[in-house]
Amino acid sequence: MVKDKFLVIGCNSFSGSNFVKDLLLSDYEVLGVSRSDNIKKIFLPFLWESNIKKFPNGLKNYNFEKIDLNINLPKLISIIEIYKPDYIINLAAQGMVAESWLSPLDWYQTNVMSQVALHDELRKMKFIKKYLHVTTPEVYGSTDSGWIKENFRFAPSTPYAVSRASCDLHLMSFYKAYNFPVIFSRAANVYGPGQQLYRIIPRTILSALTGKNMELHGGGISERAFIHISDVAKASIKITLDAKPGTSWHISSNQKISIRDLVEKIFYFEKKEDFTKLVKISKERLGKDQSYLLDSSKIRSNFDWNDEISLENGLKDTFRWIKNNLIIMKTLPWNYEHKT
């Protein structure tokens, strides 16, 4: 029996590479697309997995195309028309909140204009069964009233969040007008082995291991719910296959923690209880939301999904990855570097 084909746009991203890994482990045929192929193996989990079938010159069932949506969208459209994927998972987006204030045009170009151009072509392709749009809780703004359910009542507070909310609304209009088979997923703060070093968890672990100073914006009073990437990947593939078009899904743990408490927990793992010696308190970032708390009861009740990896075990998992690759990581930048 021939399995369905997947296209993963943003396949070299942290989440994308984990989605590719799980798809290949299930023997799906996968075409990965990313604007960058110069990613080290330590950031691509699908290359670590010994159970993924391999050929002498690559992975079985996996092909890669280097394409920048902002520059060469016609090439991607041509490849899609030839490949005819049954399912598309799109993780391509310009991330980072604080930096979006510095060059908002880059965020709107990638997250809105290029996406609209892509979707206007995809809506004409009747072979697409489902299109998973991986979006963000930042579209809601700060969830100060507590855990919120899926909705489209957006209140974005940064150029990044505005760009993502705009694309979500655009895609919902395509669902209503053209029956475009879009599904929306919004995950809580994702972490785990393979994550970019500038993110809060790997950056804090690196600081704890090396003694290098780090900044804690606003004293770390904001609250988040963290979820391991393995739980997110399983949930995302499940809803891609089984959820109805036009629906939205939250993927989150049910536990919240302040960023300060998270940093303290990580330092405590290394027996460095006085983390203030290495952590510098700086002013809060512009537009920083106090909390992103997503009610995930819908996916739990509809698909019998539960997050399986606790924060404590997930942090230990991430610690192991960083310790095993610390020599390489010491040579890499630990801060975000913007690519136009």
XYZ file of C-alpha atoms in Angstrom:
340
model
C 0.000 0.000 0.000
C 1.377 3.387 -1.025
C 1.459 5.844 1.869
C 0.431 9.469 1.552
C 2.976 12.108 0.610
C 3.846 15.088 2.815
C 5.420 18.424 1.982
C 7.040 20.107 4.991
C 7.816 23.783 4.368
C 10.367 24.994 6.906
C 11.785 21.477 7.300
C 15.100 22.667 8.788
C 13.410 24.598 11.578
C 13.326 23.180 15.087
C 9.723 22.025 14.813
C 9.960 21.148 11.135
C 12.909 18.796 11.573
C 11.040 16.936 14.317
C 7.936 16.648 12.153
C 10.094 15.201 9.363
C 11.601 12.702 11.822
C 8.210 11.395 12.963
C 6.859 11.216 9.412
C 9.853 9.220 8.220
C 9.590 6.882 11.208
C 6.030 6.177 10.028
C 7.324 5.486 6.493
C 5.609 8.450 4.860
C 7.194 9.963 1.784
C 8.422 13.464 2.631
C 9.598 16.415 0.593
C 11.307 19.012 2.761
C 11.689 22.655 1.752
C 13.763 25.266 3.551
C 15.468 28.512 2.641
C 18.690 27.289 4.245
C 20.574 24.026 3.950
C 23.609 25.062 5.997
C 22.250 23.581 9.229
C 24.545 21.475 11.409
C 23.520 17.877 12.066
C 23.080 18.583 15.790
C 20.019 20.706 14.905
C 18.345 18.144 12.607
C 16.784 15.334 14.680
C 15.770 13.299 11.639
C 19.493 12.735 10.985
C 20.050 11.314 14.485
C 17.391 8.632 14.319
C 18.860 5.188 13.659
C 15.433 3.684 12.919
C 14.907 5.892 9.853
C 15.714 3.901 6.725
C 18.761 5.147 4.856
C 20.305 4.827 1.444
C 24.077 5.203 0.890
C 23.513 8.741 -0.404
C 20.662 9.885 1.821
C 17.458 9.012 3.650
C 14.824 6.708 2.227
C 11.537 8.503 1.431
C 13.070 11.967 1.945
C 14.044 14.621 -0.573
C 15.101 18.206 0.056
C 14.768 21.419 -1.939
C 16.390 24.710 -0.952
C 13.840 27.424 -1.735
C 13.277 30.879 -0.255
C 9.580 31.778 -0.493
C 10.473 35.455 -0.719
C 12.723 34.949 -3.721
C 11.681 31.893 -5.698
C 8.040 31.051 -5.083
C 7.470 29.934 -8.729
C 10.050 27.174 -8.239
C 8.170 25.877 -5.202
C 4.831 25.968 -7.014
C 6.326 24.035 -9.925
C 7.738 21.386 -7.580
C 4.410 21.041 -5.751
C 2.545 20.560 -9.024
C 4.936 17.746 -9.941
C 5.207 16.134 -6.485
C 1.475 16.430 -5.690
C 1.623 16.069 -1.911
C -1.471 14.821 -0.135
C -0.656 16.909 2.929
C 1.265 20.135 3.422
C 2.646 21.285 6.763
C 3.818 24.894 6.663
C 6.192 26.057 9.388
C 7.888 28.747 7.304
C 7.719 32.047 9.159
C 9.999 34.844 10.254
C 10.165 34.354 14.021
C 11.413 36.406 16.989
C 9.300 38.990 18.736
C 11.695 41.695 19.900
C 13.584 41.845 16.607
C 10.376 42.311 14.617
C 10.262 45.913 15.884
C 13.648 46.619 14.283
C 12.745 45.580 10.749
C 8.973 44.959 10.585
C 8.933 44.944 6.788
C 10.920 41.684 6.766
C 8.301 40.076 9.011
C 5.350 41.266 6.933
C 7.047 40.215 3.703
C 7.723 36.657 4.864
C 4.724 36.063 7.127
C 2.052 37.823 5.066
C 2.909 38.779 1.490
C 4.817 35.628 0.508
C 2.325 33.433 2.319
C -0.653 35.035 0.569
C 1.040 34.497 -2.787
C 1.693 30.861 -1.894
C -1.855 30.207 -0.714
C -3.374 31.811 -3.781
C -1.669 29.119 -5.849
C -2.296 26.251 -3.451
C -6.062 26.871 -3.362
C -6.198 25.858 -7.021
C -4.566 22.463 -6.365
C -7.354 19.979 -5.770
C -5.008 17.104 -4.878
C -4.208 18.685 -1.483
C -6.174 16.868 1.230
C -5.125 19.014 4.207
C -2.931 22.041 4.794
C -1.628 22.496 8.351
C -0.802 26.105 9.113
C 1.480 26.129 12.157
C 0.793 29.467 13.760
C 1.379 30.960 17.233
C -0.405 31.869 20.488
C 1.016 35.371 20.115
C -1.924 36.213 17.859
C -4.092 36.341 20.996
C -1.940 38.855 22.824
C -1.492 38.296 26.536
C -3.941 35.750 27.947
C -4.333 37.609 31.237
C -7.774 36.144 31.938
C -6.353 32.625 32.168
C -6.353 29.568 29.924
C -8.151 30.327 26.657
C -9.839 28.107 24.102
C -9.323 28.229 20.344
C -10.749 31.366 18.729
C -10.097 34.101 16.176
C -10.537 37.063 18.527
C -6.999 38.323 18.090
C -5.169 41.121 19.931
C -1.568 40.983 18.671
C 0.901 43.352 20.328
C 4.049 43.163 18.161
C 4.839 43.282 14.425
C 5.593 39.555 14.583
C 2.237 38.773 16.177
C 0.367 41.110 13.823
C 1.942 39.399 10.811
C 0.929 35.946 12.045
C -2.617 37.053 12.926
C -2.989 38.605 9.473
C -2.024 35.353 7.795
C -4.398 33.356 9.999
C -7.317 35.599 9.053
C -6.334 35.473 5.393
C -6.328 31.665 5.451
C -9.683 31.518 7.206
C -11.132 33.702 4.443
C -9.769 31.212 1.881
C -11.401 28.341 3.779
C -14.752 30.123 3.732
C -14.535 31.315 0.132
C -12.781 28.398 -1.586
C -13.068 25.496 0.897
C -9.297 25.549 1.114
C -8.552 22.633 3.499
C -6.591 24.594 6.096
C -6.185 23.484 9.701
C -4.625 25.764 12.325
C -2.346 24.670 15.158
C -1.062 26.859 17.964
C 1.428 25.312 20.346
C 2.639 26.591 23.675
C 6.335 27.345 24.193
C 8.052 24.429 22.497
C 11.464 23.154 23.611
C 13.725 20.115 23.417
C 16.921 18.777 21.821
C 17.757 20.521 18.554
C 16.326 23.903 19.479
C 18.111 27.095 18.428
C 20.641 28.160 21.052
C 19.191 31.661 21.475
C 15.912 30.299 22.877
C 15.420 30.602 26.629
C 15.921 26.960 27.629
C 19.070 26.087 25.648
C 20.522 29.544 26.342
C 19.999 29.104 30.091
C 21.468 25.595 30.048
C 24.524 26.891 28.206
C 24.926 29.668 30.766
C 24.660 27.184 33.625
C 27.195 24.824 32.038
C 29.766 27.401 30.935
C 29.413 30.228 33.452
C 28.694 32.733 30.696
C 26.338 35.574 31.669
C 22.806 35.837 30.279
C 20.021 38.435 30.363
C 16.640 37.947 31.990
C 14.227 40.453 30.477
C 11.853 42.128 32.927
C 13.061 39.944 35.758
C 11.380 36.895 34.235
C 7.936 37.601 35.686
C 6.046 36.556 32.544
C 4.435 33.114 32.575
C 4.478 30.407 29.951
C 3.459 26.786 29.481
C 6.296 24.710 28.032
C 5.809 21.554 25.991
C 8.343 19.109 24.592
C 8.714 19.041 20.829
C 8.073 15.279 20.681
C 4.580 15.801 22.099
C 3.951 18.663 19.675
C 5.081 16.674 16.628
C 2.807 13.734 17.454
C -0.177 16.029 18.014
C 0.492 18.034 14.855
C 0.685 15.013 12.582
C -2.465 13.604 14.197
C -4.543 16.693 13.495
C -3.110 17.001 9.983
C -4.394 13.536 9.181
C -7.661 13.506 11.104
C -8.935 17.022 11.896
C -11.566 18.708 9.772
C -10.615 21.706 7.591
C -11.392 25.075 9.100
C -10.658 23.931 12.658
C -8.098 25.268 15.140
C -6.194 23.296 17.754
C -4.168 24.198 20.819
C -1.215 21.997 21.753
C -0.053 22.700 25.273
C 0.747 21.287 28.671
C -1.528 22.174 31.569
C 1.247 23.590 33.737
C 2.494 27.153 33.768
C 5.767 28.505 35.100
C 7.342 31.947 35.270
C 10.469 32.473 33.212
C 12.375 33.297 36.407
C 11.333 30.017 38.040
C 12.271 28.152 34.861
C 15.752 29.700 34.869
C 16.179 28.903 38.561
C 15.127 25.285 37.942
C 17.701 24.894 35.170
C 20.499 26.352 37.290
C 19.476 24.119 40.182
C 20.010 21.049 37.983
C 23.656 22.076 37.785
C 23.824 22.624 41.561
C 24.165 26.366 41.012
C 21.479 27.624 43.321
C 22.543 31.286 43.282
C 21.743 31.947 39.634
C 21.868 35.736 40.173
C 25.660 35.619 39.783
C 25.264 34.815 36.095
C 21.850 36.256 35.280
C 21.579 39.975 34.576
C 18.126 41.544 34.964
C 17.336 43.843 32.022
C 14.297 45.886 31.065
C 11.314 44.145 29.577
C 11.110 43.791 25.806
C 8.792 46.119 23.915
C 5.323 44.617 23.561
C 6.136 41.608 25.767
C 2.957 39.751 26.736
C 2.576 38.584 30.318
C 1.263 35.113 29.516
C 0.328 32.656 26.770
C -1.904 30.019 28.338
C -3.657 27.737 25.856
C -6.513 25.471 26.877
C -5.738 22.159 25.125
C -8.851 20.265 26.242
C -10.176 20.136 22.665
C -7.350 18.008 21.257
C -7.289 15.890 24.409
C -10.987 15.021 24.207
C -11.256 14.699 20.411
C -8.087 12.739 19.704
C -7.244 11.166 23.063
C -3.956 13.083 23.026
C -1.913 13.820 26.130
C 1.501 15.348 26.580
C 3.763 12.561 27.810
C 7.029 14.330 28.683
C 7.075 16.346 31.907
C 9.008 19.601 32.090
C 11.546 18.025 34.431
C 12.212 15.070 32.125
C 12.183 17.304 29.065
C 14.789 19.604 30.602
C 16.979 16.607 31.427
C 16.592 15.446 27.827
C 17.696 18.875 26.574
C 20.590 18.955 29.040
C 21.893 15.658 27.639
C 21.765 16.954 24.085
C 23.660 20.124 24.983
C 26.267 18.328 27.105
C 26.896 15.808 24.321
C 27.463 18.635 21.823
C 28.937 21.301 24.082
C 32.289 21.472 22.288
C 30.531 22.361 19.029
C 28.069 24.709 20.710
C 30.851 26.742 22.275
C 31.915 27.691 18.748
C 28.429 28.757 17.623
C 26.602 32.066 18.217
C 24.205 31.956 21.168
C 22.267 35.042 20.101
C 19.716 35.439 17.322
C 21.163 36.530 13.969
C 18.579 38.021 11.632
C 18.479 36.821 8.017
C 16.805 39.186 5.583
